[in-house]
Coordinates of C-alpha atoms in Angstrom, one line a residue:
M1 CA 0.2 0.4 -0.3
A2 CA 1.8 3.5 -1.3
S3 CA 1.7 6.0 1.6
S4 CA -0.1 8.4 1.0
T5 CA -2.8 6.1 0.5
L6 CA -4.9 5.3 3.6
I7 CA -6.3 2.0 4.4
S8 CA -9.9 3.2 4.9
D9 CA -9.5 4.3 0.2
T10 CA -8.9 0.1 0.3
Q11 CA -11.5 -2.7 -1.6
A12 CA -10.1 -5.0 1.1
W13 CA -11.9 -2.4 4.4
K14 CA -14.4 -1.7 2.5
E15 CA -15.0 -5.3 2.4
L16 CA -15.1 -6.0 5.8
T17 CA -17.0 -2.4 5.9
D18 CA -20.0 -4.2 3.9
H19 CA -19.0 -7.6 6.0
A20 CA -19.5 -5.9 9.4
E21 CA -22.9 -5.1 8.5
D22 CA -23.5 -9.2 7.9
I23 CA -22.7 -9.7 11.4
K24 CA -24.6 -7.2 13.2
K25 CA -27.6 -9.4 12.1
S26 CA -26.1 -12.2 14.1
H27 CA -26.1 -13.3 17.9
L28 CA -23.3 -14.5 19.6
R29 CA -25.9 -17.8 20.7
D30 CA -25.6 -18.3 17.8
L31 CA -22.2 -18.5 16.7
L32 CA -20.2 -20.6 19.4
S33 CA -23.5 -23.0 18.7
N34 CA -21.2 -24.1 16.0
E35 CA -18.8 -26.3 17.6
E36 CA -15.5 -26.4 14.1
R37 CA -16.3 -22.6 14.0
S38 CA -15.8 -22.2 18.2
Q39 CA -12.2 -24.8 17.8
S40 CA -10.9 -22.6 14.6
L41 CA -11.3 -20.0 17.1
A42 CA -8.3 -21.0 19.9
V43 CA -4.7 -21.0 19.5
E44 CA -1.9 -21.9 22.1
F45 CA 1.7 -20.7 22.3
D46 CA 4.5 -22.3 24.8
G47 CA 1.2 -23.5 27.5
I48 CA -0.6 -19.4 27.1
L49 CA -4.6 -20.5 25.5
L50 CA -5.8 -17.1 23.0
D51 CA -10.3 -18.8 23.4
Y52 CA -11.9 -15.5 21.2
S53 CA -14.9 -18.0 19.8
R54 CA -16.1 -14.7 21.7
Q55 CA -15.6 -12.5 18.7
Q56 CA -18.7 -11.7 16.4
A57 CA -17.0 -13.4 14.5
T58 CA -16.6 -15.9 12.1
L59 CA -13.9 -17.4 9.5
E60 CA -14.5 -15.4 6.8
T61 CA -15.0 -12.4 9.1
R62 CA -10.9 -14.6 10.1
E63 CA -9.4 -14.1 6.3
K64 CA -11.4 -10.1 5.1
L65 CA -9.4 -9.4 8.8
F66 CA -6.0 -11.5 7.0
K67 CA -7.0 -10.4 4.1
L68 CA -6.6 -6.3 5.2
A69 CA -3.3 -6.6 7.1
E70 CA -1.6 -8.4 4.4
V71 CA -2.7 -4.8 1.8
A72 CA -1.5 -2.7 4.8
S73 CA 2.0 -4.5 4.1
L74 CA 1.1 -5.7 8.1
K75 CA 4.1 -7.9 7.9
Q76 CA 7.0 -6.3 5.6
K77 CA 5.8 -3.6 9.1
I78 CA 6.3 -5.0 11.4
N79 CA 9.8 -6.6 9.8
Q80 CA 11.1 -3.0 8.8
M81 CA 10.9 -2.6 13.5
Y82 CA 12.4 -6.2 14.0
N83 CA 15.2 -4.4 11.3
G84 CA 15.4 -1.8 12.8
E85 CA 14.2 1.2 10.5
H86 CA 13.3 4.8 11.5
I87 CA 9.0 3.6 11.8
N88 CA 8.6 6.3 13.9
S89 CA 9.3 8.8 11.5
T90 CA 8.5 12.2 12.6
E91 CA 10.5 11.1 15.4
N92 CA 13.7 9.8 12.3
R93 CA 13.6 7.1 14.9
A94 CA 13.7 3.8 14.5
V95 CA 11.7 1.5 17.4
L96 CA 13.8 -1.3 19.0
H97 CA 12.1 -2.6 22.3
V98 CA 12.4 -6.2 20.8
A99 CA 16.7 -5.7 21.6
L100 CA 16.4 -4.7 25.1
R101 CA 15.0 -8.6 25.6
A102 CA 17.2 -10.1 22.7
S103 CA 19.6 -13.0 23.8
R104 CA 23.6 -12.3 23.5
D105 CA 23.4 -13.9 20.8
A106 CA 21.3 -12.3 18.6
V107 CA 22.1 -9.8 16.1
I108 CA 19.4 -6.7 15.7
Q109 CA 20.7 -3.6 14.2
S110 CA 19.7 0.1 14.0
E111 CA 21.8 2.4 11.2
G112 CA 24.3 -0.4 10.5
K113 CA 24.9 -1.0 14.3
N114 CA 24.4 -4.7 15.6
V115 CA 23.0 -2.9 19.4
V116 CA 22.4 -5.9 21.1
P117 CA 26.1 -5.9 22.3
D118 CA 25.2 -1.9 24.0
V119 CA 22.0 -4.0 25.3
W120 CA 24.0 -6.6 26.9
N121 CA 26.8 -4.2 28.1
V122 CA 23.8 -2.5 29.9
L123 CA 22.1 -5.7 31.4
D124 CA 25.4 -6.6 32.8
K125 CA 25.9 -2.8 34.5
I126 CA 23.1 -3.8 36.4
K127 CA 24.2 -6.8 37.6
E128 CA 27.4 -6.3 38.9
F129 CA 26.0 -3.3 40.5
S130 CA 22.6 -4.9 42.1
E131 CA 24.2 -7.6 43.3
R132 CA 26.4 -4.8 45.0
V133 CA 24.2 -3.5 46.7
R134 CA 21.4 -6.4 47.7
S135 CA 25.6 -7.9 49.4
G136 CA 25.9 -5.8 51.2
S137 CA 29.5 -4.3 48.9
W138 CA 27.8 -1.1 48.5
V139 CA 26.8 1.2 50.8
G140 CA 25.5 4.4 52.4
A141 CA 27.3 7.8 54.0
T142 CA 26.7 6.6 57.0
G143 CA 27.8 2.6 56.3
K144 CA 25.0 1.2 56.3
E145 CA 23.2 -1.5 54.2
L146 CA 20.6 0.1 50.8
K147 CA 18.2 -2.5 51.8
D148 CA 15.7 0.1 50.0
V149 CA 14.7 1.3 46.7
V150 CA 12.5 4.8 45.4
A151 CA 12.7 5.0 41.4
V152 CA 12.1 7.9 40.7
G153 CA 10.2 8.9 37.0
I154 CA 6.5 8.9 35.5
G155 CA 5.1 8.2 32.5
G156 CA 7.1 4.9 30.8
S157 CA 9.4 5.6 33.3
F158 CA 6.7 4.8 35.9
L159 CA 4.0 2.9 35.1
G160 CA 5.6 -0.4 32.8
P161 CA 7.7 -1.0 35.9
L162 CA 5.3 -0.8 39.2
F163 CA 2.8 -2.9 36.6
V164 CA 5.4 -6.0 36.8
H165 CA 6.8 -4.8 40.4
T166 CA 3.1 -5.3 41.7
A167 CA 2.6 -9.2 39.6
L168 CA 6.3 -10.1 41.2
Q169 CA 5.4 -9.3 44.8
T170 CA 3.3 -12.1 45.6
D171 CA 5.4 -14.2 43.1
P172 CA 7.3 -17.1 45.6
E173 CA 10.7 -16.6 43.6
A174 CA 10.3 -13.3 43.6
V175 CA 9.3 -13.6 47.0
A176 CA 12.7 -15.5 48.6
S177 CA 14.6 -13.2 46.1
A178 CA 13.1 -10.3 47.5
R179 CA 13.1 -10.3 51.5
G180 CA 14.5 -7.8 53.8
R181 CA 14.0 -5.2 50.8
Q182 CA 11.4 -2.7 49.8
L183 CA 10.2 -0.8 46.7
R184 CA 8.9 2.8 46.3
F185 CA 8.0 4.8 43.1
L186 CA 7.9 8.6 43.7
A187 CA 5.5 9.9 40.3
N188 CA 3.2 12.9 40.8
V189 CA 5.4 16.2 41.7
D190 CA 2.0 16.3 44.1
P191 CA 4.1 17.1 47.3
I192 CA 1.8 14.2 48.8
D193 CA 2.6 11.6 46.7
V194 CA 6.5 12.3 48.2
A195 CA 5.2 12.5 51.3
K196 CA 3.5 8.8 51.4
T197 CA 6.7 8.0 50.0
I198 CA 9.2 8.5 52.1
T199 CA 7.6 7.2 54.9
G200 CA 8.7 5.2 57.1
L201 CA 12.1 5.2 55.5
N202 CA 15.8 6.2 56.4
P203 CA 17.8 8.2 54.1
E204 CA 20.4 6.3 56.0
T205 CA 18.6 3.1 53.8
T206 CA 18.0 4.7 51.2
L207 CA 18.7 4.5 47.2
V208 CA 17.1 6.9 45.2
V209 CA 16.9 6.0 41.7
V210 CA 15.9 8.9 39.6
V211 CA 14.7 8.0 35.6
S212 CA 14.8 10.3 32.6
K213 CA 16.6 9.7 29.4
T214 CA 17.6 13.8 29.2
F215 CA 17.6 14.7 33.0
T216 CA 15.0 17.5 32.0
T217 CA 11.5 16.1 32.6
A218 CA 9.9 18.3 35.0
E219 CA 7.8 16.8 37.4
T220 CA 10.7 14.0 38.0
M221 CA 13.5 16.7 38.4
L222 CA 11.7 18.5 40.9
N223 CA 11.1 14.8 42.8
A224 CA 14.3 14.3 42.6
R225 CA 16.3 17.4 44.1
T226 CA 12.9 17.3 46.8
L227 CA 14.3 14.1 47.6
R228 CA 18.4 15.0 47.4
E229 CA 17.5 18.1 50.2
W230 CA 15.7 15.0 51.7
I231 CA 18.9 13.1 51.5
I232 CA 20.9 16.1 52.0
A233 CA 18.5 16.7 55.4
A234 CA 19.5 13.9 56.4
L235 CA 23.7 13.2 55.7
G236 CA 24.9 16.3 54.5
P237 CA 25.2 16.9 50.8
S238 CA 29.2 14.8 50.3
A239 CA 25.7 11.9 50.6
V240 CA 24.3 12.2 47.4
A241 CA 26.6 10.3 45.9
K242 CA 26.6 6.7 48.2
H243 CA 21.8 6.9 47.7
M244 CA 21.3 8.4 44.6
V245 CA 22.0 6.6 40.8
A246 CA 20.8 7.4 37.5
V247 CA 19.1 6.1 34.3
S248 CA 19.5 8.8 31.9
T249 CA 22.0 10.0 28.8
N250 CA 22.7 12.9 29.7
L251 CA 26.0 12.2 31.6
T252 CA 26.4 15.6 32.2
L253 CA 23.3 17.1 33.9
V254 CA 23.9 13.7 36.3
E255 CA 27.2 15.2 37.4
K256 CA 25.8 18.3 37.5
F257 CA 22.6 17.2 39.8
G258 CA 25.6 15.5 41.9
I259 CA 25.8 11.8 41.0
D260 CA 28.8 10.2 39.7
P261 CA 28.8 9.4 35.9
N262 CA 30.0 6.0 36.3
N263 CA 26.4 5.4 38.7
A264 CA 24.3 6.5 35.6
F265 CA 22.4 3.3 33.5
A266 CA 22.1 3.9 29.7
F267 CA 19.2 3.5 27.0
W268 CA 18.3 4.8 24.0
D269 CA 16.7 6.5 21.9
W270 CA 14.8 3.9 19.7
V271 CA 13.2 3.4 23.4
G272 CA 10.0 4.8 23.6
G273 CA 9.3 5.3 26.5
R274 CA 6.1 3.5 26.7
Y275 CA 7.9 -0.1 26.2
S276 CA 11.3 0.8 28.1
V277 CA 10.7 -1.4 31.0
C278 CA 12.6 -4.0 29.4
S279 CA 15.4 -1.2 29.0
A280 CA 17.1 0.4 32.7
V281 CA 14.4 1.8 32.9
G282 CA 12.7 -0.8 34.4
V283 CA 15.6 -3.6 35.1
F284 CA 17.2 -1.6 37.1
P285 CA 15.1 -0.6 40.1
L286 CA 13.1 -4.8 39.9
S287 CA 16.9 -5.4 39.6
L288 CA 17.4 -3.9 42.9
Q289 CA 14.6 -6.0 44.9
Y290 CA 14.5 -9.2 43.0
G291 CA 18.4 -9.8 42.2
F292 CA 18.9 -9.8 38.6
S293 CA 18.5 -13.5 38.0
V294 CA 14.6 -13.4 38.2
V295 CA 14.4 -10.1 36.2
E296 CA 16.4 -12.2 33.4
K297 CA 13.1 -14.7 33.7
F298 CA 10.7 -12.1 32.6
L299 CA 13.3 -10.8 29.7
K300 CA 13.8 -14.5 28.4
G301 CA 9.1 -14.0 28.5
A302 CA 8.6 -11.0 26.6
S303 CA 11.8 -12.4 24.2
S304 CA 9.8 -15.6 23.7
I305 CA 6.6 -13.0 22.5
D306 CA 9.4 -11.0 20.3
Q307 CA 10.1 -14.5 18.3
H308 CA 6.7 -15.8 18.1
M309 CA 4.8 -12.3 16.9
F310 CA 8.3 -12.6 14.2
S311 CA 8.1 -16.4 13.2
E312 CA 4.4 -17.3 13.5
P313 CA 2.0 -17.5 10.7
F314 CA -1.5 -14.5 11.3
E315 CA -4.0 -17.3 11.7
R316 CA -1.4 -18.8 15.2
N317 CA -0.4 -15.2 16.6
I318 CA -1.8 -14.8 19.9
P319 CA -0.1 -10.4 19.2
V320 CA -1.6 -10.1 14.8
L321 CA -4.9 -11.7 16.4
L322 CA -5.7 -10.1 19.1
G323 CA -4.9 -7.1 16.2
L324 CA -6.7 -7.0 14.7
L325 CA -9.5 -8.4 16.4
S326 CA -9.0 -5.3 18.2
V327 CA -8.9 -2.6 14.8
W328 CA -12.5 -4.9 13.5
N329 CA -14.5 -4.9 17.5
V330 CA -13.3 -0.7 16.7
S331 CA -13.9 0.4 13.2
F332 CA -15.8 -2.3 11.8
L333 CA -18.1 -2.3 15.1
G334 CA -18.0 0.2 16.0
Y335 CA -17.1 -0.5 19.5
P336 CA -14.9 2.2 21.3
A337 CA -13.0 0.7 24.8
R338 CA -12.1 -2.0 25.6
A339 CA -12.0 -3.6 28.7
I340 CA -8.6 -4.7 30.3
L341 CA -9.3 -7.6 33.3
P342 CA -7.4 -9.7 34.6
Y343 CA -8.9 -12.5 37.4
T344 CA -5.7 -12.0 39.5
Q345 CA -5.1 -9.1 41.5
A346 CA -1.1 -9.1 41.5
L347 CA -2.2 -7.9 37.5
E348 CA -3.5 -4.5 39.7
K349 CA -1.6 -2.8 37.8
F350 CA -2.0 -4.2 34.0
A351 CA -4.5 -2.4 32.8
P352 CA -2.8 1.6 34.0
H353 CA 0.6 0.6 31.8
I354 CA -0.9 -0.5 29.3
Q355 CA -4.2 2.5 29.4
Q356 CA -0.5 4.3 28.5
V357 CA 0.8 1.8 25.8
S358 CA -1.6 1.4 23.7
M359 CA -3.8 4.9 24.5
E360 CA -0.6 7.2 24.5
S361 CA 0.6 5.1 20.4
N362 CA -2.7 4.9 18.6
G363 CA -4.5 8.5 20.2
K364 CA -3.8 10.0 16.6
G365 CA -5.4 10.9 14.3
V366 CA -3.1 11.6 11.2
S367 CA -2.1 8.7 9.4
I368 CA 2.0 8.6 9.2
D369 CA 1.6 10.4 6.5
G370 CA -0.3 13.9 8.1
T371 CA -3.1 12.8 6.3
P372 CA -6.5 13.2 8.5
L373 CA -8.1 9.7 9.3
P374 CA -11.5 9.7 8.5
F375 CA -12.3 7.1 11.2
E376 CA -11.7 7.1 14.0
A377 CA -8.8 5.2 15.4
G378 CA -6.9 3.9 19.2
E379 CA -8.7 2.5 21.8
I380 CA -10.5 3.5 25.4
D381 CA -9.1 1.2 27.7
F382 CA -10.4 1.0 31.5
G383 CA -9.8 -2.3 33.6
E384 CA -10.0 -4.2 37.4
P385 CA -9.1 -7.1 38.2
G386 CA -11.8 -9.6 38.8
T387 CA -14.2 -10.3 40.7
N388 CA -13.5 -6.4 42.4
G389 CA -14.7 -5.2 38.6
Q390 CA -17.2 -7.0 38.9
H391 CA -19.0 -5.0 41.8
S392 CA -18.5 -2.0 39.7
F393 CA -18.3 -1.2 36.3
Y394 CA -19.9 -4.9 34.8
Q395 CA -23.1 -3.8 35.6
L396 CA -22.5 -2.1 32.8
I397 CA -20.5 -4.0 29.6
H398 CA -24.0 -6.1 31.6
Q399 CA -27.2 -4.1 30.0
G400 CA -25.2 -0.6 29.9
R401 CA -22.8 0.1 26.7
V402 CA -20.9 -3.3 24.3
I403 CA -17.1 -2.7 25.4
P404 CA -15.9 -6.0 24.1
C405 CA -13.7 -7.3 27.1
D406 CA -10.1 -9.3 27.5
F407 CA -10.4 -11.3 30.3
I408 CA -6.3 -12.6 31.9
G409 CA -7.3 -16.7 33.5
V410 CA -4.1 -18.0 35.7
V411 CA -4.6 -21.9 35.8
K412 CA -2.2 -22.2 39.6
S413 CA -1.8 -19.0 41.7
Q414 CA 0.5 -17.6 43.1
Q415 CA -0.4 -17.9 46.9
P416 CA -3.0 -21.0 46.7
V417 CA -5.2 -21.1 49.3
Y418 CA -7.5 -24.1 50.2
L419 CA -10.1 -24.8 53.2
K420 CA -11.2 -27.4 54.8
G421 CA -14.4 -28.9 54.4
E422 CA -15.1 -26.0 51.2
V423 CA -16.9 -26.8 47.9
V424 CA -13.4 -25.1 46.0
S425 CA -10.5 -23.3 47.3
N426 CA -10.1 -19.8 46.8
H427 CA -8.7 -19.8 43.0
D428 CA -11.1 -21.9 42.1
E429 CA -14.4 -18.9 43.5
L430 CA -12.2 -17.1 41.2
M431 CA -11.4 -19.1 38.4
S432 CA -15.2 -20.0 38.9
N433 CA -16.2 -16.1 37.6
F434 CA -13.8 -16.0 34.7
F435 CA -14.5 -19.4 33.1
A436 CA -18.5 -17.4 33.4
Q437 CA -18.1 -14.1 32.5
P438 CA -17.9 -14.2 28.9
D439 CA -21.0 -16.8 29.0
A440 CA -22.4 -14.3 30.0
L441 CA -21.8 -11.5 28.2
A442 CA -22.1 -13.5 25.1
Y443 CA -25.6 -15.5 25.7
G444 CA -27.6 -12.9 27.8
K445 CA -30.1 -14.0 29.0
T446 CA -34.3 -13.8 27.0
P447 CA -37.1 -12.6 27.7
E448 CA -38.8 -16.3 27.1
Q449 CA -35.7 -17.6 29.8
L450 CA -37.4 -15.0 32.7
Q451 CA -41.3 -15.8 32.1
K452 CA -40.5 -19.6 32.5
E453 CA -38.5 -18.8 35.6
N454 CA -42.5 -17.0 36.6
V455 CA -39.6 -13.8 36.9
P456 CA -42.7 -10.5 37.1
P457 CA -43.4 -9.3 34.3
H458 CA -42.4 -5.0 35.6
L459 CA -39.4 -6.5 36.1
V460 CA -38.2 -9.3 32.7
S461 CA -36.9 -6.2 31.3
H462 CA -35.1 -4.4 33.8
K463 CA -33.4 -8.6 34.7
T464 CA -32.9 -9.1 31.0
F465 CA -29.1 -9.6 29.1
S466 CA -29.0 -8.9 25.6
G467 CA -26.1 -11.0 25.3
N468 CA -24.3 -10.7 22.6
R469 CA -21.5 -8.7 23.7
P470 CA -17.3 -10.1 23.0
S471 CA -15.0 -11.1 24.2
V472 CA -11.7 -13.1 24.3
S473 CA -9.6 -14.9 27.5
L474 CA -6.5 -15.2 28.1
L475 CA -5.3 -18.2 30.1
L476 CA -1.4 -18.2 31.4
P477 CA 0.3 -21.3 32.7
S478 CA 0.8 -19.2 35.6
L479 CA 2.0 -15.8 37.1
T480 CA 6.0 -16.3 37.0
A481 CA 8.4 -14.0 35.7
Y482 CA 8.9 -15.6 32.5
N483 CA 5.1 -15.4 32.2
V484 CA 4.6 -12.2 33.2
G485 CA 7.2 -10.8 30.2
Q486 CA 5.1 -13.1 28.5
L487 CA 1.5 -11.0 29.0
L488 CA 3.4 -7.5 27.7
A489 CA 5.0 -8.7 25.0
I490 CA 1.6 -9.6 24.0
Y491 CA 0.3 -5.8 24.6
E492 CA 3.0 -4.2 23.2
H493 CA 2.9 -6.3 19.6
R494 CA -0.6 -5.9 19.6
I495 CA -0.8 -2.4 20.2
A496 CA 1.3 -1.8 17.7
V497 CA 0.0 -5.0 15.7
E498 CA -3.2 -2.5 15.4
G499 CA -1.6 1.0 14.4
F500 CA 0.1 -1.7 11.6
I501 CA -2.6 -1.6 10.0
W502 CA -4.6 1.7 10.6
G503 CA -1.3 3.4 8.8
I504 CA -0.7 5.6 11.9
N505 CA 2.7 6.6 14.4
S506 CA 2.0 4.6 17.4
F507 CA 5.4 4.9 18.5
D508 CA 5.5 9.4 18.8
Q509 CA 2.9 11.3 21.3
W510 CA 3.3 14.5 20.6
G511 CA -0.3 15.3 22.4
V512 CA 1.4 15.0 25.1
E513 CA 3.6 18.5 24.6
L514 CA 1.0 21.1 24.4
G515 CA 0.8 20.9 27.8
K516 CA 3.8 20.5 29.0
S517 CA 4.6 23.8 27.2
L518 CA 0.6 26.0 29.2
A519 CA 2.6 24.4 32.5
T520 CA 5.4 26.8 31.1
Q521 CA 3.8 29.5 31.5
V522 CA 1.4 29.1 33.4
R523 CA 5.0 28.0 35.6
K524 CA 6.1 31.5 35.2
Q525 CA 3.4 33.4 35.9
L526 CA 2.7 31.6 39.0
N527 CA 7.0 33.0 39.9
A528 CA 6.6 36.2 39.0
S529 CA 3.6 37.3 40.7
R530 CA 4.4 35.7 45.0
T531 CA 8.3 36.9 43.5
K532 CA 7.7 40.7 42.1
G533 CA 3.6 41.7 42.1
E534 CA 3.6 41.2 38.3
P535 CA 0.1 41.3 37.3
I536 CA -1.8 38.0 35.9
Q537 CA -1.6 38.9 31.8
G538 CA -1.7 36.4 28.7
F539 CA -4.4 34.2 29.7
N540 CA -8.3 33.8 29.2
F541 CA -10.9 35.3 31.3
S542 CA -11.4 32.0 33.1
T543 CA -7.9 31.0 33.3
T544 CA -6.9 34.2 35.0
A545 CA -9.8 34.6 37.3
M546 CA -8.9 31.2 39.1
I547 CA -5.2 31.7 38.6
T548 CA -5.6 35.1 40.8
R549 CA -8.2 33.7 43.0
Y550 CA -5.1 30.7 44.1
L551 CA -3.0 32.9 44.2
Q552 CA -5.0 34.7 46.9
A553 CA -6.3 32.0 48.4
S554 CA -2.4 31.3 49.0
S555 CA -1.0 34.7 49.2
D556 CA 0.3 32.8 53.5
I557 CA 3.3 30.9 51.2
P558 CA 6.1 33.6 51.5
A559 CA 8.5 34.8 48.4
D560 CA 11.1 32.8 49.4
P561 CA 10.0 30.6 52.0
P562 CA 12.9 27.9 53.5
T563 CA 12.9 24.4 52.3
S564 CA 10.5 22.5 53.7
L565 CA 10.6 18.7 53.3
P566 CA 6.6 15.9 54.1
Q567 CA 5.9 15.4 58.0
I568 CA 4.2 12.8 57.4

């Protein structure tokens, strides 16, 4: 497909548009009665089962989606990504997060250079440093071991590592490796987040990891300066070099900040922030907490899906199938949202991470060559672990708007519980809901069924479930570090597939920048008004009124306040 041609102008797109009208006349009750179809709409890889038989789709739908993928040059675009071509055209960058978890002997080129040795140089450095900290050979300024780590970052420098950390906190192997240690994350510039993060921590036993590629991110650097003051107030200025390290490429600013450049861990322009959890951004703080050997298993899990994505035919390719189904739901069936519903509390931070990866990647209004899109791209992602979500927003999913759902289940619980005399174990109770909810959404409940149950007539309409609500079920064998890596990579590649089909750039995020630049103007105004009494100017009436009210109500703050740290 030529770059100037929109995918929506192709015959394959038009055929799917017509086909969607036919599909809308069918019901999942009928589709699921065809066992041959259901058997065909399931695929397995490395112990992971994907069942997409509860999608509003037939085998014909799948073939038409494969045709769309062919017209969109999906295989070629996947190859271009893995080959290090600059597919992030607006920033003239390669997109090589797959290189972050490649095996040591792999060859992945960027601008004529194999980047894998550079990746492993950093990984080896992380392993060596984290082992020194964990063994107690690297100690703080007062000679005490550094048992506590605070990772300071925001967005991609926070959500991905937090998701993995939360998932590993209850994994038996990871628990054993982390015993006696704690890892916390500081992201929000809100001083309340600072207070909550450092509450109960002792600067003498705390190592701060500042994560910022340029070392200029406003929120991250203000939080980093705050924690630097926290350390200095307790231990003196010379302690900074022993208690603060960096994940950055700007060694000049790292050193100027007071961190030894030798204790800075690099990553590269071909790593997008939201795709960076497998770089030093995530691997370093996670290795300090769990040890490098555990984190390496996470990387290997992601790598297994990278290889599957690259080499497996589309018919058996889990990320490709999921990506094509998302395009089908969004662009042809008109469902703009997706619910991510993991039936394990260990994945409670998974949906927030994927929310960022998906919505920052594919929330675009123009094609990769700048042409306005005549269709909506991207999905509205949200989610909550089951069964908590069932008692929260499932009402809307069952009887309100149609929202395609991702059900994620785990065969073996990280922390099984068995109570003598109970009908089922706690995990069986959880998984009973995992298996039941997709069918409830698919089949619904008819007025005729309710009448046979002698439901009072005035309640029949209230208790009717229309059904025909699509979902996919992803069943993992367990939730080890390896499986967590697999799950991450499945969703990363799924999101890339969607962007490749829509013909957009899933790897830039210009939409993040406008708010930042306007915040800079406000910041200057607040400083000028507080320190010099300058009038508020350059804003519309509403903003001027709100800033005026804010300044008047906080006029008791001195123009040049002394350093004050949280008091919890």
